[in-house]
Coordinates of C-alpha atoms in Angstrom, one line a residue:
S30 CA 107.5 134.1 112.9
R31 CA 109.9 137.0 113.2
R32 CA 108.4 140.5 113.9
E33 CA 109.2 143.3 111.5
V34 CA 111.6 145.9 112.8
R35 CA 111.6 149.6 111.7
G36 CA 114.3 150.1 109.1
E37 CA 114.3 146.6 107.7
G38 CA 113.5 146.2 104.1
W39 CA 114.7 146.8 100.5
Y40 CA 116.8 149.9 99.6
G41 CA 117.3 150.8 96.0
A42 CA 118.7 153.3 93.6
A43 CA 118.0 153.9 89.9
R44 CA 119.5 156.0 87.2
G45 CA 117.0 155.9 84.4
P46 CA 114.8 152.9 83.5
D47 CA 117.7 150.5 82.9
D48 CA 120.2 151.2 85.6
L49 CA 118.8 149.8 88.9
A50 CA 120.1 148.2 92.1
V51 CA 118.6 146.9 95.4
V52 CA 119.9 145.5 98.6
H53 CA 118.0 144.2 101.6
L54 CA 118.7 145.4 105.2
A55 CA 117.9 143.0 108.0
I56 CA 118.4 143.5 111.8
Y57 CA 120.0 140.7 113.8
G58 CA 120.3 140.7 117.5
V59 CA 117.8 143.5 118.2
G60 CA 118.8 143.7 121.9
N61 CA 117.5 146.7 123.9
G62 CA 117.5 149.0 120.9
Q63 CA 119.9 151.4 122.5
D64 CA 123.4 149.9 122.3
H65 CA 125.2 148.0 119.6
T66 CA 123.1 146.4 116.8
L67 CA 124.1 143.9 114.2
F68 CA 122.7 144.4 110.7
K69 CA 123.0 142.2 107.6
L70 CA 122.8 143.4 104.1
R71 CA 121.5 140.6 101.8
H72 CA 120.7 139.9 98.2
P73 CA 122.6 142.8 96.4
L74 CA 121.2 142.9 92.8
F75 CA 121.9 145.3 90.0
S76 CA 121.4 145.7 86.2
G77 CA 122.4 148.1 83.5
A78 CA 125.6 149.9 82.5
Q79 CA 125.6 152.0 85.6
G80 CA 124.1 149.4 87.9
E81 CA 127.3 149.0 90.0
E82 CA 127.2 152.8 90.8
C83 CA 123.5 152.4 91.7
L84 CA 124.4 149.4 94.0
T85 CA 127.0 151.4 95.8
R86 CA 124.4 154.1 96.4
A87 CA 121.8 151.6 97.6
I88 CA 124.3 150.2 100.1
E89 CA 125.1 153.7 101.3
W90 CA 121.4 154.4 101.8
A91 CA 120.9 151.2 103.8
M92 CA 123.9 152.2 105.9
R93 CA 122.3 155.6 106.7
A94 CA 119.0 153.9 107.5
A95 CA 120.8 151.6 110.0
A96 CA 122.2 154.7 111.7
D97 CA 118.8 156.5 111.7
V98 CA 116.8 153.7 113.3
R99 CA 119.2 152.6 116.0
P100 CA 120.8 155.1 118.4
G101 CA 123.8 153.0 119.4
S102 CA 126.6 151.7 117.3
Q103 CA 126.0 149.5 114.3
K104 CA 127.8 146.6 112.7
L105 CA 126.8 145.9 109.2
V106 CA 127.9 142.6 107.5
L107 CA 127.6 141.4 104.0
F108 CA 128.4 137.8 102.8
L109 CA 129.2 137.5 99.1
G110 CA 130.2 134.5 97.0
E111 CA 133.4 134.7 95.0
E112 CA 131.4 135.1 91.8
E113 CA 129.8 138.3 93.1
R114 CA 132.9 140.4 92.2
E115 CA 130.9 143.5 91.2
A116 CA 128.9 143.6 94.5
L117 CA 132.2 143.1 96.4
H118 CA 133.6 146.2 94.6
C119 CA 130.5 148.2 95.4
A120 CA 130.6 147.3 99.1
K121 CA 134.2 148.3 99.3
E122 CA 133.4 151.6 97.5
A123 CA 130.7 152.2 100.2
G124 CA 133.2 151.7 103.0
F125 CA 133.0 148.0 103.8
L126 CA 136.2 146.1 104.6
L127 CA 137.0 142.4 103.9
E128 CA 137.0 140.8 107.4
G129 CA 137.1 137.2 106.5
V130 CA 136.9 134.3 104.0
V131 CA 134.8 131.2 104.6
N132 CA 135.4 128.1 102.5
D133 CA 132.5 126.0 101.2
Y134 CA 129.8 128.4 102.6
Y135 CA 127.3 128.7 99.7
R136 CA 128.7 125.9 97.6
L137 CA 131.3 123.2 98.0
G138 CA 134.6 124.5 96.7
E139 CA 133.5 128.2 96.7
R140 CA 134.8 130.9 98.9
C141 CA 132.5 133.3 100.7
F142 CA 133.8 136.8 101.5
V143 CA 132.6 138.4 104.7
L144 CA 132.6 142.2 104.6
G145 CA 132.0 144.4 107.5
H146 CA 131.5 148.1 108.4
T147 CA 131.2 149.5 111.9
Q148 CA 129.4 152.8 112.5
A149 CA 129.6 154.8 115.7
G150 CA 126.4 155.6 117.4
A151 CA 125.1 159.1 118.2
P152 CA 126.8 160.8 121.2

């Protein structure tokens, strides 16, 4: 089984009882913990009229957490199916860029968008 790494977990944001969002942060390629680290954001979910704004905030918090737990540079990636348009918009609002498109990734005939964000490490 995979050991738990500090900083991994769910990050969420809420605005009242109905506007909620969460995203999961996972660390891939732990390495020596001092240099470049790869993080993957997974399972972005939101609800409510202002849920998209909450999701952008949750993504931003996960990005800050990645910077706080690893001193080197960080690469954050997010894979989204083409039906996840709102999550795609939120990730771009948080500073992610579209870095690639993969065909037939989640389902046959569906495109998967690969978004990425690179953060410089502490000096």
